[in-house]
Short mmCIF file of C-alpha atoms in Angstrom, two decimals:
data_model
loop_
_atom_site.label_atom_id
_atom_site.label_comp_id
_atom_site.label_asym_id
_atom_site.label_seq_id
_atom_site.Cartn_x
_atom_site.Cartn_y
_atom_site.Cartn_z
CA MET A 2 26.54 -23.07 17.41
CA PHE A 3 25.09 -19.59 19.40
CA SER A 4 23.12 -17.54 17.27
CA GLY A 5 24.12 -13.52 18.18
CA LYS A 6 21.04 -12.87 20.34
CA SER A 7 22.30 -16.30 22.45
CA PHE A 8 25.89 -15.44 22.47
CA LYS A 9 25.44 -11.57 23.98
CA GLN A 10 22.78 -13.40 26.26
CA SER A 11 25.96 -15.71 27.23
CA ILE A 12 28.40 -13.11 27.20
CA GLY A 13 26.39 -11.05 30.08
CA TRP A 14 25.76 -13.95 32.19
CA ILE A 15 29.51 -14.34 32.31
CA ILE A 16 30.65 -10.55 32.70
CA ALA A 17 27.82 -10.59 35.65
CA ILE A 18 28.97 -13.86 37.15
CA LEU A 19 32.66 -12.14 36.80
CA GLY A 20 31.02 -9.08 38.71
CA VAL A 21 29.95 -10.80 41.89
CA LEU A 22 32.92 -12.77 41.90
CA CYS A 23 35.31 -9.03 42.01
CA TYR A 24 32.75 -7.67 44.58
CA PHE A 25 33.07 -11.05 46.91
CA ILE A 26 37.00 -10.68 46.29
CA GLY A 27 37.26 -7.10 46.64
CA TYR A 28 35.06 -6.83 49.95
CA TYR A 29 37.23 -10.21 51.65
CA PHE A 30 40.76 -8.15 51.32
CA LYS A 31 39.55 -4.80 51.69
CA SER A 32 39.15 -6.26 55.24
CA ILE A 33 42.49 -8.03 55.23
CA TYR A 34 44.05 -5.58 53.53
CA ASP A 35 42.21 -2.24 54.55
CA SER A 36 45.43 0.15 53.53
CA SER A 37 45.83 -1.78 50.12
CA ILE A 38 44.11 -0.06 46.99
CA TRP A 39 44.15 -3.46 45.40
CA PRO A 40 40.64 -3.99 46.77
CA ASP A 41 39.07 -0.70 45.72
CA PHE A 42 40.07 -1.30 42.07
CA ILE A 43 38.81 -4.91 42.21
CA ILE A 44 35.36 -3.42 43.46
CA LYS A 45 35.16 -0.27 40.95
CA ALA A 46 36.12 -3.21 38.28
CA ALA A 47 33.17 -5.13 39.84
CA ASP A 48 30.95 -1.88 39.38
CA VAL A 49 31.93 -1.50 35.78
CA MET A 50 30.75 -4.86 34.88
CA ILE A 51 27.67 -5.23 36.70
CA ILE A 52 26.55 -1.49 35.92
CA GLY A 53 27.71 -2.61 32.19
CA VAL A 54 24.67 -5.96 31.82
CA VAL A 55 22.17 -3.31 33.83
CA VAL A 56 22.06 -0.97 30.94
CA GLY A 57 22.71 -3.69 28.58
CA TYR A 58 19.68 -5.26 29.72
CA LEU A 59 17.64 -2.47 30.01
CA THR A 60 18.28 -1.45 26.51
CA GLY A 61 17.46 -4.81 25.01
CA ILE A 62 14.17 -4.59 26.69
CA ALA A 63 13.34 -0.67 25.46
CA GLN A 64 13.88 -2.36 21.77
CA TRP A 65 12.03 -4.99 22.56
CA ALA A 66 9.22 -2.24 23.77
CA GLY A 67 9.69 -0.77 20.77
CA ILE A 68 8.94 -3.82 18.25
CA PHE A 69 6.02 -4.90 20.55
CA LYS A 70 4.82 -1.18 19.77
CA LYS A 71 4.63 -1.63 16.36
CA GLU A 72 3.45 -4.95 16.16
CA ILE A 73 0.54 -3.82 18.04
CA GLN A 74 0.08 -0.85 15.46
CA ASP A 75 0.49 -2.72 12.86
CA ILE A 76 -2.37 -5.07 14.19
CA ILE A 77 -4.82 -1.66 15.00
CA TYR A 78 -4.28 -0.25 12.08
CA GLY A 79 -4.15 -3.27 9.95
CA LYS A 80 -6.15 -3.90 6.94
CA GLU A 81 -7.99 -7.28 7.83
CA PHE A 82 -8.39 -6.00 11.60
CA LEU A 83 -10.21 -2.77 10.12
CA GLN A 84 -12.19 -4.68 7.80
CA LYS A 85 -13.78 -6.09 11.10
CA ARG A 86 -14.66 -2.71 13.05
CA ASN A 87 -18.31 -1.67 13.16
CA ASP A 88 -16.87 1.48 14.16
CA ILE A 89 -15.30 2.72 11.28
CA GLU A 90 -16.86 5.77 10.74
CA THR A 91 -15.59 6.88 14.37
CA ILE A 92 -12.25 6.33 13.66
CA TRP A 93 -12.04 7.84 10.23
CA TYR A 94 -13.67 10.93 11.89
CA ASN A 95 -10.86 11.31 14.53
CA VAL A 96 -8.03 10.70 11.85
CA THR A 97 -9.07 13.58 9.65
CA LYS A 98 -9.71 15.80 12.55
CA GLN A 99 -6.33 15.14 13.56
CA MET A 100 -5.00 15.56 9.85
CA PHE A 101 -6.53 18.60 9.70
CA LYS A 102 -5.52 19.80 13.03
CA SER A 103 -8.85 20.84 14.02
CA LYS A 104 -8.94 23.70 11.46
CA PHE A 105 -12.66 22.43 10.76
CA ALA A 106 -13.62 21.98 14.35
CA ASP A 107 -17.13 23.32 13.67
CA ILE A 108 -17.90 21.93 10.45
CA HIS A 109 -15.56 18.49 10.39
CA LYS A 110 -18.32 16.18 10.62
CA ASN A 111 -20.57 17.96 7.95
CA MET A 112 -17.58 17.92 5.54
CA LEU A 113 -16.67 14.34 6.14
CA THR A 114 -20.78 13.62 5.52
CA ALA A 115 -20.32 15.27 2.03
CA LEU A 116 -17.68 13.51 1.34
CA LYS A 117 -18.66 10.36 1.97
CA SER A 118 -21.83 11.02 0.28
CA VAL A 119 -20.08 11.90 -3.16
CA LEU A 120 -17.81 8.34 -2.59
CA PRO A 121 -19.13 4.84 -4.62
CA SER A 122 -21.07 2.53 -2.31
CA GLU A 123 -20.22 -1.11 -2.04
CA ASP A 124 -22.26 -2.42 -5.07
CA ASP A 125 -21.91 0.56 -7.15
CA ILE A 126 -18.89 1.14 -10.02
CA SER A 127 -16.01 2.47 -8.13
CA TYR A 128 -14.34 4.88 -10.70
CA TYR A 129 -13.51 5.75 -14.49
CA GLU A 130 -10.12 5.63 -15.49
CA ASP A 131 -8.76 7.47 -18.51
CA TYR A 132 -11.92 8.80 -19.55
CA ASP A 133 -11.96 9.93 -23.45
CA ALA A 134 -14.31 11.69 -24.85
CA ASP A 135 -13.82 13.44 -28.66
CA SER A 136 -16.76 15.12 -29.85
CA ARG A 137 -16.95 16.89 -34.00
CA ILE A 138 -19.82 18.69 -34.87
CA GLU A 139 -20.78 19.26 -38.35
CA TRP A 140 -23.90 21.22 -40.26
CA VAL A 141 -26.88 19.57 -41.75
CA ASP A 142 -28.98 22.27 -42.82
CA LYS A 143 -27.61 25.78 -41.90
CA ASP A 144 -30.58 27.75 -42.27
CA LYS A 145 -32.71 25.47 -39.81
CA GLY A 146 -29.95 25.77 -37.79
CA VAL A 147 -29.51 21.65 -37.97
CA ILE A 148 -26.34 20.25 -36.69
CA LYS A 149 -24.77 16.64 -36.48
CA CYS A 150 -22.67 15.96 -33.27
CA ILE A 151 -20.89 12.89 -33.62
CA ASP A 152 -19.56 11.53 -30.18
CA ASN A 153 -16.68 8.94 -29.25
CA TYR A 154 -16.08 7.67 -25.64
CA SER A 155 -13.65 5.73 -24.39
CA MET A 156 -13.08 4.45 -20.76
CA TYR A 157 -12.12 2.21 -18.08
CA ILE A 158 -15.04 1.16 -15.97
CA VAL A 159 -13.41 -0.03 -12.31
CA VAL A 160 -16.05 -2.11 -10.23
CA GLU A 161 -15.77 -3.95 -7.25
CA SER A 162 -17.16 -7.24 -7.99
CA GLU A 163 -17.82 -9.57 -10.87
CA LYS A 164 -21.40 -9.76 -10.57
CA GLN A 165 -23.88 -8.80 -13.22
CA PHE A 166 -24.61 -5.06 -13.86
CA ASP A 167 -26.53 -2.77 -15.86
CA TYR A 168 -24.40 0.34 -17.51
CA VAL A 169 -26.81 3.36 -18.01
CA ILE A 170 -25.48 5.46 -21.11
CA ASN A 171 -27.54 8.90 -20.57
CA LYS A 172 -27.73 11.71 -23.31
CA TRP A 173 -30.09 14.70 -22.87
CA THR A 174 -31.05 17.01 -25.48
CA ILE A 175 -33.33 20.13 -25.33
CA GLU A 176 -36.30 20.95 -28.23
CA ASN A 177 -38.45 23.45 -28.35
CA SER A 178 -42.06 23.11 -29.33
CA GLU A 179 -41.94 25.12 -32.40
CA ASN A 180 -39.49 22.07 -34.02
CA PRO A 181 -40.70 19.16 -35.08
CA ASP A 182 -39.50 16.18 -32.80
CA ASP A 183 -38.12 14.22 -36.49
CA ASP A 184 -35.58 17.05 -36.19
CA ILE A 185 -33.89 14.72 -33.39
CA LEU A 186 -31.72 11.56 -34.46
CA GLU A 187 -29.31 9.26 -33.05
CA SER A 188 -27.76 6.18 -33.69
CA LEU A 189 -25.37 4.75 -30.92
CA GLU A 190 -22.96 2.03 -31.03
CA VAL A 191 -21.55 0.06 -28.20
CA VAL A 192 -18.45 -2.36 -27.82
CA VAL A 193 -16.75 -3.62 -24.40
CA ASP A 194 -13.08 -5.17 -24.67
CA SER A 195 -13.16 -5.09 -28.38
CA LYS A 196 -16.34 -6.69 -28.42
CA LYS A 197 -19.77 -5.12 -30.35
CA GLN A 198 -22.70 -5.33 -28.03
CA ASN A 199 -25.86 -5.92 -29.50
CA ASP A 200 -28.58 -6.95 -27.24
CA LEU A 201 -28.74 -3.05 -26.14
CA ILE A 202 -32.02 -2.07 -24.28
CA THR A 203 -32.61 1.77 -25.13
CA MET A 204 -35.60 4.00 -23.58
CA THR A 205 -36.28 7.84 -24.57
CA THR A 206 -38.66 9.86 -21.92
CA ARG A 207 -39.72 13.59 -22.70
CA ASN A 208 -39.73 16.36 -19.64
CA GLY A 209 -41.11 19.50 -21.13
CA SER A 210 -38.72 20.87 -23.84
CA GLU A 211 -35.90 17.84 -22.35
CA ILE A 212 -35.27 14.98 -23.76
CA CYS A 213 -33.44 12.15 -22.20
CA THR A 214 -32.28 9.09 -24.14
CA GLU A 215 -31.45 6.08 -21.76
CA THR A 216 -29.00 2.75 -23.42
CA LYS A 217 -28.09 -0.14 -20.96
CA VAL A 218 -25.26 -2.31 -21.42
CA SER A 219 -25.21 -5.37 -19.29
CA LEU A 220 -21.84 -6.16 -18.10
CA SER A 221 -20.59 -9.34 -15.87
CA GLY A 222 -17.45 -11.49 -15.07
CA LYS A 223 -14.79 -8.67 -14.79
CA LYS A 224 -13.81 -6.06 -12.04
CA ARG A 225 -12.39 -3.56 -14.93
CA TYR A 226 -14.23 -2.86 -18.37
CA PHE A 227 -12.90 -0.96 -21.32
CA LEU A 228 -15.89 0.72 -22.87
CA GLN A 229 -15.99 2.33 -26.07
CA TYR A 230 -19.28 3.90 -27.56
CA SER A 231 -20.30 6.02 -30.82
CA ARG A 232 -22.95 8.27 -31.12
CA VAL A 233 -23.92 10.19 -33.70
CA GLN A 234 -26.98 12.90 -32.91
CA GLN A 235 -28.85 15.00 -34.95
CA TYR A 236 -30.48 18.50 -33.41
CA ASN A 237 -31.07 21.88 -33.87
CA ILE A 238 -28.30 24.34 -32.21
CA ASN A 239 -30.70 27.21 -31.37
CA ASP A 240 -32.31 24.70 -28.76
CA ASP A 241 -29.50 23.20 -27.36
CA TYR A 242 -26.19 25.36 -28.06
CA TYR A 243 -23.63 23.18 -25.26
CA ILE A 244 -21.92 19.73 -24.93
CA GLY A 245 -21.39 18.83 -21.59
CA PHE A 246 -19.59 16.37 -19.36
CA LYS A 247 -21.05 15.55 -15.94
CA ALA A 248 -19.00 12.72 -13.86
CA LYS A 249 -21.62 10.37 -12.69
CA TYR A 250 -18.95 8.42 -11.18
CA ILE A 251 -15.33 9.35 -9.87
CA THR A 252 -13.03 10.11 -12.75
CA ASN A 253 -9.14 9.45 -12.64
CA ASN A 254 -7.60 11.86 -15.76
CA LEU A 255 -10.24 12.97 -18.62
CA LYS A 256 -9.23 14.01 -21.62
CA VAL A 257 -11.91 15.91 -24.22
CA SER A 258 -11.85 17.09 -27.65
CA LEU A 259 -13.96 19.39 -29.68
CA GLU A 260 -14.04 20.17 -33.90
CA LEU A 261 -15.97 22.63 -35.10
CA PRO A 262 -17.09 24.47 -38.57
CA HIS A 263 -15.34 27.51 -38.92
CA ASP A 264 -18.59 29.38 -38.23
CA ILE A 265 -19.21 28.14 -35.06
CA GLU A 266 -17.28 29.08 -31.91
CA ALA A 267 -17.43 27.37 -28.35
CA ILE A 268 -16.71 28.85 -24.89
CA PHE A 269 -14.79 26.43 -22.23
CA ILE A 270 -16.37 26.20 -18.70
CA GLU A 271 -15.13 23.90 -15.66
CA ARG A 272 -17.65 22.67 -13.78
CA GLY A 273 -16.41 22.36 -9.93
CA THR A 274 -13.32 21.02 -10.88
CA VAL A 275 -10.53 21.01 -7.84
CA LYS A 276 -8.22 22.25 -10.42
CA GLY A 277 -7.66 23.37 -13.99
CA PHE A 278 -7.64 21.94 -17.16
CA GLN A 279 -4.63 21.97 -19.36
CA ASN A 280 -4.70 23.42 -22.86
CA VAL A 281 -2.99 21.14 -25.84
CA ASN A 282 -2.54 22.83 -29.14
CA ASN A 283 -5.74 24.63 -29.17
CA THR A 284 -7.29 26.39 -31.97
CA LYS A 285 -10.50 28.28 -32.82
CA SER A 286 -12.04 24.85 -34.56
CA HIS A 287 -10.47 22.66 -33.07
CA ILE A 288 -10.49 22.86 -28.79
CA LYS A 289 -8.17 20.11 -27.26
CA LYS A 290 -7.88 19.89 -23.34
CA ILE A 291 -6.61 17.11 -20.32
CA TYR A 292 -7.52 17.28 -16.71
CA LYS A 293 -4.73 15.02 -14.40
CA GLY A 294 -6.22 14.08 -11.69
CA VAL A 295 -9.53 13.13 -9.71
CA ILE A 296 -12.61 14.74 -10.57
CA PHE A 297 -15.59 13.83 -8.61
CA PRO A 298 -19.23 13.03 -9.24
CA LYS A 299 -21.12 16.36 -11.14
CA GLN A 300 -18.24 18.11 -11.37
CA GLY A 301 -16.44 18.22 -15.56
CA TYR A 302 -16.95 20.96 -18.00
CA ILE A 303 -19.27 22.64 -20.34
CA PHE A 304 -18.67 23.63 -23.99
CA ALA A 305 -21.33 26.52 -24.76
CA LEU A 306 -21.35 27.37 -28.69
CA ASN A 307 -22.48 29.92 -30.62
CA VAL A 308 -22.99 30.45 -34.29
CA LYS A 309 -20.96 33.69 -35.92
CA LYS A 310 -23.24 35.96 -37.69
#
């Protein structure tokens, strides 16, 4: 049985042979019967057959060249080939320059350098997914300005490898010197993939009026973790009057919620995000926002708090 390609090739050879035979017959009879129209007819038929074969052959070459070109492109731009290139930054530079159509020719390199600085390194966390920040403020002592802030956070942490690393939870609080240190109290509970973490390492440092609490959570064995943590913190609202989120890593999708007593108001401020947050059933005492898309490191939001008189 002939395949479709073999059959076409066979037909092509037969037509070519018939064309040559027609040339031979036509010119032979033309030399004998010069006044007859039949030799010219046979020669024209030979022209049609030979030209048809040649055109078909050239068309086949053009198709083959297109397929070959595509295969070459697949090799050049394929993932495995690019992984072996040591000039990948140069390729990225040239490709993006074409994407931007040289609009930023004078600053193009500086733009890409700035963008590269916010991308994760090979050994770092890749990104957060579906970050959810839920906070509630309650009065402890209104006369002194002492409040309690109950925070509940959840997010997926995506990493490049399954090797062990320490995830760090930071919290900064402002305390002026006239207020005693024991006004600041904090408790923290961490759960990873539904398992409570007991071996937490926490350190507290102070720089002037700024107090930083750092807790390390050891993770290993996966490339995706679901982390939840709850934190209760008591401090003076007159010293520390804002609640904020500044992304440490690239964050894809963010929800934020803040519940307030009736006599505390909050102003929501976007922190350098590419697009705006969306409102979700907001009231004066319960603010809900959602951000769909990518937030880059050092972007986020701020709630500026104010006690109503």
